[in-house]
Tab-separated table of C-alpha atoms and ligand atoms in Angstrom:
chain	number	residue	atom	x	y	z
P	1	MET	CA	79.409	-12.798	51.077
P	2	ASN	CA	76.385	-10.573	51.432
P	3	GLU	CA	77.907	-7.118	51.985
P	4	HIS	CA	74.597	-5.542	52.874
P	5	TYR	CA	73.729	-5.455	56.537
P	6	ASP	CA	70.018	-5.220	57.254
P	7	ASN	CA	69.381	-3.128	60.373
P	8	GLU	CA	65.838	-4.452	60.789
P	9	ASN	CA	66.616	-8.192	60.677
P	10	VAL	CA	69.127	-8.180	63.473
P	11	ALA	CA	67.740	-5.321	65.543
P	12	ALA	CA	67.193	-7.681	68.462
P	13	GLU	CA	70.803	-8.861	68.388
P	14	ARG	CA	73.572	-7.607	70.610
P	15	ILE	CA	75.969	-5.302	68.764
P	16	LEU	CA	79.191	-4.197	70.429
P	17	ILE	CA	81.310	-1.617	68.613
P	18	ALA	CA	84.794	-0.488	69.672
P	19	VAL	CA	86.219	2.790	68.354
P	20	ASP	CA	89.825	3.631	69.187
P	21	GLY	CA	92.275	6.242	68.017
P	22	PRO	CA	94.556	9.132	68.958
P	23	ALA	CA	93.543	12.587	70.197
P	24	ALA	CA	91.230	14.593	67.928
P	25	SER	CA	91.088	11.891	65.257
P	26	GLY	CA	87.296	12.225	65.072
P	27	LYS	CA	86.638	9.006	66.979
P	28	GLY	CA	84.204	10.654	69.422
P	29	THR	CA	82.024	12.133	66.684
P	30	ILE	CA	82.150	8.868	64.746
P	31	ALA	CA	81.265	6.823	67.847
P	32	ARG	CA	78.283	9.081	68.609
P	33	ALA	CA	77.084	8.807	64.998
P	34	LEU	CA	77.422	5.000	65.080
P	35	ALA	CA	75.476	4.881	68.348
P	36	SER	CA	72.687	6.926	66.830
P	37	HIS	CA	72.663	4.906	63.577
P	38	PHE	CA	72.531	1.507	65.320
P	39	LYS	CA	70.401	2.829	68.231
P	40	LEU	CA	72.948	1.864	70.867
P	41	PRO	CA	74.106	3.538	74.097
P	42	HIS	CA	77.492	5.270	73.836
P	43	MET	CA	80.328	5.736	76.309
P	44	ASP	CA	83.179	8.197	75.741
P	45	THR	CA	85.759	6.498	77.967
P	46	GLY	CA	88.166	9.433	77.647
P	47	MET	CA	85.701	11.362	79.824
P	48	LEU	CA	86.442	8.999	82.715
P	49	TYR	CA	90.161	9.780	82.513
P	50	ARG	CA	89.360	13.468	82.092
P	51	ALA	CA	87.120	13.376	85.177
P	52	VAL	CA	89.957	11.889	87.256
P	53	ALA	CA	92.265	14.590	85.880
P	54	LEU	CA	89.762	17.341	86.714
P	55	ASN	CA	89.408	16.067	90.291
P	56	LEU	CA	93.152	16.073	90.697
P	57	TRP	CA	93.561	19.522	89.139
P	58	ARG	CA	90.878	21.044	91.400
P	59	TRP	CA	92.461	19.558	94.533
P	60	GLY	CA	95.901	20.665	93.435
P	61	GLY	CA	96.999	17.002	93.406
P	62	ASP	CA	100.271	15.989	91.790
P	63	PRO	CA	99.807	14.145	88.437
P	64	SER	CA	103.244	12.610	88.797
P	65	SER	CA	102.052	10.711	91.897
P	66	GLU	CA	100.140	7.509	91.088
P	67	PHE	CA	98.794	7.467	94.652
P	68	GLU	CA	97.297	10.960	94.341
P	69	ALA	CA	95.896	10.148	90.880
P	70	LEU	CA	94.171	7.086	92.311
P	71	ARG	CA	92.486	9.268	94.918
P	72	GLY	CA	90.909	11.184	92.018
P	73	CYS	CA	89.177	8.079	90.653
P	74	ASP	CA	85.884	8.653	92.452
P	75	VAL	CA	84.355	10.497	89.511
P	76	ALA	CA	80.667	10.286	90.519
P	77	ALA	CA	80.544	13.952	91.532
P	78	VAL	CA	82.051	15.306	88.298
P	79	ASP	CA	79.528	17.093	86.094
P	80	PRO	CA	79.871	15.685	82.549
P	81	ALA	CA	78.872	19.121	81.211
P	82	ASP	CA	81.782	20.870	82.980
P	83	ALA	CA	83.573	22.778	80.166
P	84	GLU	CA	86.863	22.411	82.017
P	85	LEU	CA	86.872	18.693	81.182
P	86	ARG	CA	87.909	19.633	77.638
P	87	SER	CA	90.560	22.207	78.544
P	88	GLU	CA	94.135	21.580	77.450
P	89	ALA	CA	95.315	21.538	81.081
P	90	VAL	CA	92.916	18.718	81.938
P	91	SER	CA	93.653	16.895	78.640
P	92	SER	CA	97.321	16.873	79.420
P	93	ILE	CA	96.829	15.610	82.999
P	94	ALA	CA	94.399	12.934	81.697
P	95	SER	CA	97.036	11.659	79.323
P	96	ARG	CA	99.585	11.441	82.168
P	97	ILE	CA	97.395	9.775	84.795
P	98	SER	CA	96.015	7.284	82.261
P	99	ALA	CA	99.438	5.605	82.215
P	100	TYR	CA	99.015	4.417	85.844
P	101	PRO	CA	97.962	0.755	86.127
P	102	SER	CA	95.940	1.382	89.312
P	103	VAL	CA	93.986	4.219	87.666
P	104	ARG	CA	93.219	2.082	84.600
P	105	ALA	CA	92.160	-0.821	86.824
P	106	ALA	CA	89.872	1.455	88.867
P	107	LEU	CA	88.053	2.569	85.698
P	108	LEU	CA	87.922	-0.790	83.909
P	109	ASP	CA	84.883	-2.386	85.593
P	110	ARG	CA	82.646	0.538	84.760
P	111	GLN	CA	83.653	0.312	81.084
P	112	ARG	CA	83.210	-3.477	80.926
P	113	GLN	CA	79.784	-3.237	82.537
P	114	PHE	CA	78.746	-0.674	79.957
P	115	ALA	CA	80.081	-2.898	77.162
P	116	GLY	CA	78.207	-5.893	78.588
P	117	GLN	CA	74.707	-4.387	78.328
P	118	PRO	CA	72.237	-6.875	76.821
P	119	GLY	CA	71.642	-4.925	73.585
P	120	GLY	CA	75.281	-3.950	73.147
P	121	ALA	CA	76.965	-0.550	73.034
P	122	VAL	CA	79.474	1.720	71.352
P	123	LEU	CA	82.572	2.671	73.345
P	124	ASP	CA	85.361	4.953	72.213
P	125	GLY	CA	88.830	5.376	73.656
P	126	ARG	CA	92.342	4.062	73.278
P	127	ASP	CA	92.155	0.407	74.351
P	128	ILE	CA	88.540	-0.610	73.749
P	129	GLY	CA	89.253	-3.115	70.964
P	130	THR	CA	92.356	-4.469	72.685
P	131	VAL	CA	91.568	-4.532	76.438
P	132	VAL	CA	88.088	-3.320	77.440
P	133	ALA	CA	86.061	-5.207	74.822
P	134	PRO	CA	88.288	-7.492	72.741
P	135	GLU	CA	85.133	-9.478	71.923
P	136	ALA	CA	83.572	-6.503	70.057
P	137	ASP	CA	81.749	-7.348	66.825
P	138	ALA	CA	83.234	-4.413	64.947
P	139	LYS	CA	86.362	-2.410	65.733
P	140	LEU	CA	87.498	0.820	64.136
P	141	PHE	CA	90.876	2.428	64.558
P	142	VAL	CA	90.324	6.066	63.614
P	143	THR	CA	93.334	8.218	62.842
P	144	ALA	CA	94.464	11.347	60.976
P	145	ALA	CA	97.691	13.308	60.488
P	146	ALA	CA	98.786	15.179	63.636
P	147	GLU	CA	98.518	18.588	61.867
P	148	VAL	CA	94.943	17.880	60.781
P	149	ARG	CA	94.039	16.758	64.301
P	150	ALA	CA	95.595	19.913	65.807
P	151	GLN	CA	93.556	22.132	63.462
P	152	ARG	CA	90.367	20.295	64.431
P	153	ARG	CA	91.140	20.531	68.137
P	154	VAL	CA	91.813	24.304	67.902
P	155	ARG	CA	88.461	24.802	66.171
P	156	GLU	CA	86.696	22.673	68.785
P	157	LEU	CA	88.292	24.527	71.723
P	158	LEU	CA	87.505	27.959	70.261
P	159	GLU	CA	83.895	26.910	69.644
P	160	ARG	CA	83.682	25.925	73.302
P	161	GLY	CA	85.003	29.346	74.299
P	162	LEU	CA	88.325	27.930	75.532
P	163	PRO	CA	91.706	29.436	74.587
P	164	ALA	CA	93.689	27.604	71.881
P	165	HIS	CA	96.907	28.227	69.930
P	166	TYR	CA	97.743	25.960	66.996
P	167	GLU	CA	101.439	25.428	67.803
P	168	ASP	CA	100.732	24.640	71.479
P	169	VAL	CA	97.911	22.258	70.583
P	170	LEU	CA	100.076	20.473	67.977
P	171	THR	CA	102.914	20.077	70.498
P	172	ASP	CA	100.463	18.732	73.060
P	173	ILE	CA	98.891	16.289	70.587
P	174	ARG	CA	102.330	14.938	69.652
P	175	ALA	CA	103.265	14.567	73.323
P	176	ARG	CA	100.005	12.741	74.030
P	177	ASP	CA	100.473	10.444	71.008
P	178	GLU	CA	103.917	9.598	72.319
P	179	ARG	CA	102.677	8.888	75.862
P	180	ASP	CA	99.550	6.993	74.736
P	181	THR	CA	101.501	4.817	72.303
P	182	ASN	CA	104.499	4.048	74.479
P	183	ARG	CA	102.993	3.468	77.906
P	184	GLN	CA	103.507	0.007	79.389
P	185	ILE	CA	99.881	-0.768	80.123
P	186	SER	CA	97.061	-0.689	77.553
P	187	PRO	CA	98.921	1.466	75.013
P	188	LEU	CA	97.080	3.046	72.109
P	189	ALA	CA	97.205	0.334	69.451
P	190	GLN	CA	95.173	-0.927	66.525
P	191	ALA	CA	93.657	-4.308	67.387
P	192	HIS	CA	94.665	-6.989	64.888
P	193	ASP	CA	91.017	-7.341	63.826
P	194	ALA	CA	90.218	-3.606	63.643
P	195	ASP	CA	89.491	-1.669	60.447
P	196	LEU	CA	91.701	1.372	59.923
P	197	LEU	CA	89.867	4.604	59.114
P	198	ASP	CA	92.144	7.525	58.202
P	199	THR	CA	90.041	10.690	58.328
P	200	SER	CA	92.800	13.125	57.183
P	201	GLY	CA	91.173	13.808	53.819
P	202	LEU	CA	87.558	13.289	54.842
P	203	ASP	CA	85.005	15.738	56.157
P	204	ILE	CA	82.886	14.560	59.050
P	205	ASP	CA	79.965	13.335	56.923
P	206	GLN	CA	82.299	11.287	54.732
P	207	ALA	CA	84.077	9.856	57.795
P	208	ILE	CA	80.742	8.836	59.365
P	209	ALA	CA	79.520	7.245	56.118
P	210	GLU	CA	82.749	5.251	55.835
P	211	ALA	CA	82.550	4.177	59.504
P	212	ILE	CA	78.975	2.902	59.016
P	213	ARG	CA	80.032	1.039	55.867
P	214	LEU	CA	82.942	-0.663	57.669
P	215	VAL	CA	80.808	-1.665	60.664
P	216	GLU	CA	77.993	-2.972	58.444
P	217	ARG	CA	80.520	-5.052	56.510
P	218	ARG	CA	81.750	-6.627	59.762
P	219	LEU	CA	78.202	-7.291	60.954
P	220	ALA	CA	77.260	-8.844	57.598
P	221	ALA	CA	80.339	-11.082	57.843
P	222	ARG	CA	79.334	-12.121	61.367
P	223	LEU	CA	75.825	-12.896	60.157
P	224	SER	CA	77.052	-15.051	57.286
P	225	THR	CA	79.388	-16.964	59.671
P	226	GLN	CA	76.453	-17.615	62.008
P	227	GLN	CA	74.302	-18.872	59.136
P	228	THR	CA	76.862	-21.388	57.838
B	1	LIG	O1	89.294	13.592	72.813
B	1	LIG	P1	90.711	13.153	72.934
B	1	LIG	O2	91.023	12.064	71.987
B	1	LIG	O3	91.692	14.276	72.906
B	1	LIG	O4	90.938	12.563	74.373
B	1	LIG	P2	90.012	11.573	75.163
B	1	LIG	O5	89.578	10.442	74.290
B	1	LIG	O6	88.960	12.346	75.859
B	1	LIG	O7	91.036	10.958	76.246
B	1	LIG	C1	91.727	11.761	77.185
B	1	LIG	C2	92.981	11.019	77.626
B	1	LIG	O8	92.600	9.825	78.338
B	1	LIG	C3	93.848	10.550	76.467
B	1	LIG	O9	94.966	11.385	76.266
B	1	LIG	C4	94.299	9.160	76.845
B	1	LIG	O10	95.614	9.211	77.347
B	1	LIG	C5	93.390	8.725	77.960
B	1	LIG	N1	92.541	7.601	77.595
B	1	LIG	C6	93.019	6.316	77.794
B	1	LIG	O11	94.154	6.151	78.199
B	1	LIG	N2	92.238	5.241	77.538
B	1	LIG	C7	90.980	5.394	77.070
B	1	LIG	N3	90.228	4.309	76.842
B	1	LIG	C8	90.478	6.692	76.834
B	1	LIG	C9	91.281	7.775	77.097
């Protein structure tokens, strides 16, 4: 099998890449880097759930009510640059409301449309490779130890000028892992045909290089299947 994937030869082809993983695993940074490398549009699907959570939080809606969460699904008016989207309060509500089937259904079309663009796309989230885009050409499941993820998230929050305490963030990450993995609908799971990328011992440049290598290997394999 030719392991080398030539960007130029297949530039006109549709490339769909799914990146999934738990909180603060590095999947967002990796997805953005893949989008830039392969010149594809990128969607951070977690932002949709965060936008619903922010709506609900601002209205004083109750996250334990599926009905109220569904009312927050009109996310058109949410400013993607709103720093509050990344706050721990909103993260925690996002993780809770994302367990509701009606909320997931309300956000699914938008994600599938993005994935269906003619040239392809990169999407990152929890269920891209399993539910949103099971047909993706390359799927990565990005993970890292919970303690490493908590350290990264604290750094990220502080850099954004938001308050962050390591123990609280670690507790929250573990709670979110638990909820994301055990919910009934679209749980966080590695697709059977996804490549696992553990970033615990990698810095961001190494993680990106490894992600590109894994995706190129999948694309080269697809190319050789098409040619035979
Ligand atoms: O950046 P981080 O990984 O902490 O979170 P995110 O990707 O922005 O997602 C926020 C929350 O939305 C997560 O806790 C998930 O519960 C939920 N989510 C989901 O259920 N499905 C997705 N495709 C993306 C996010």
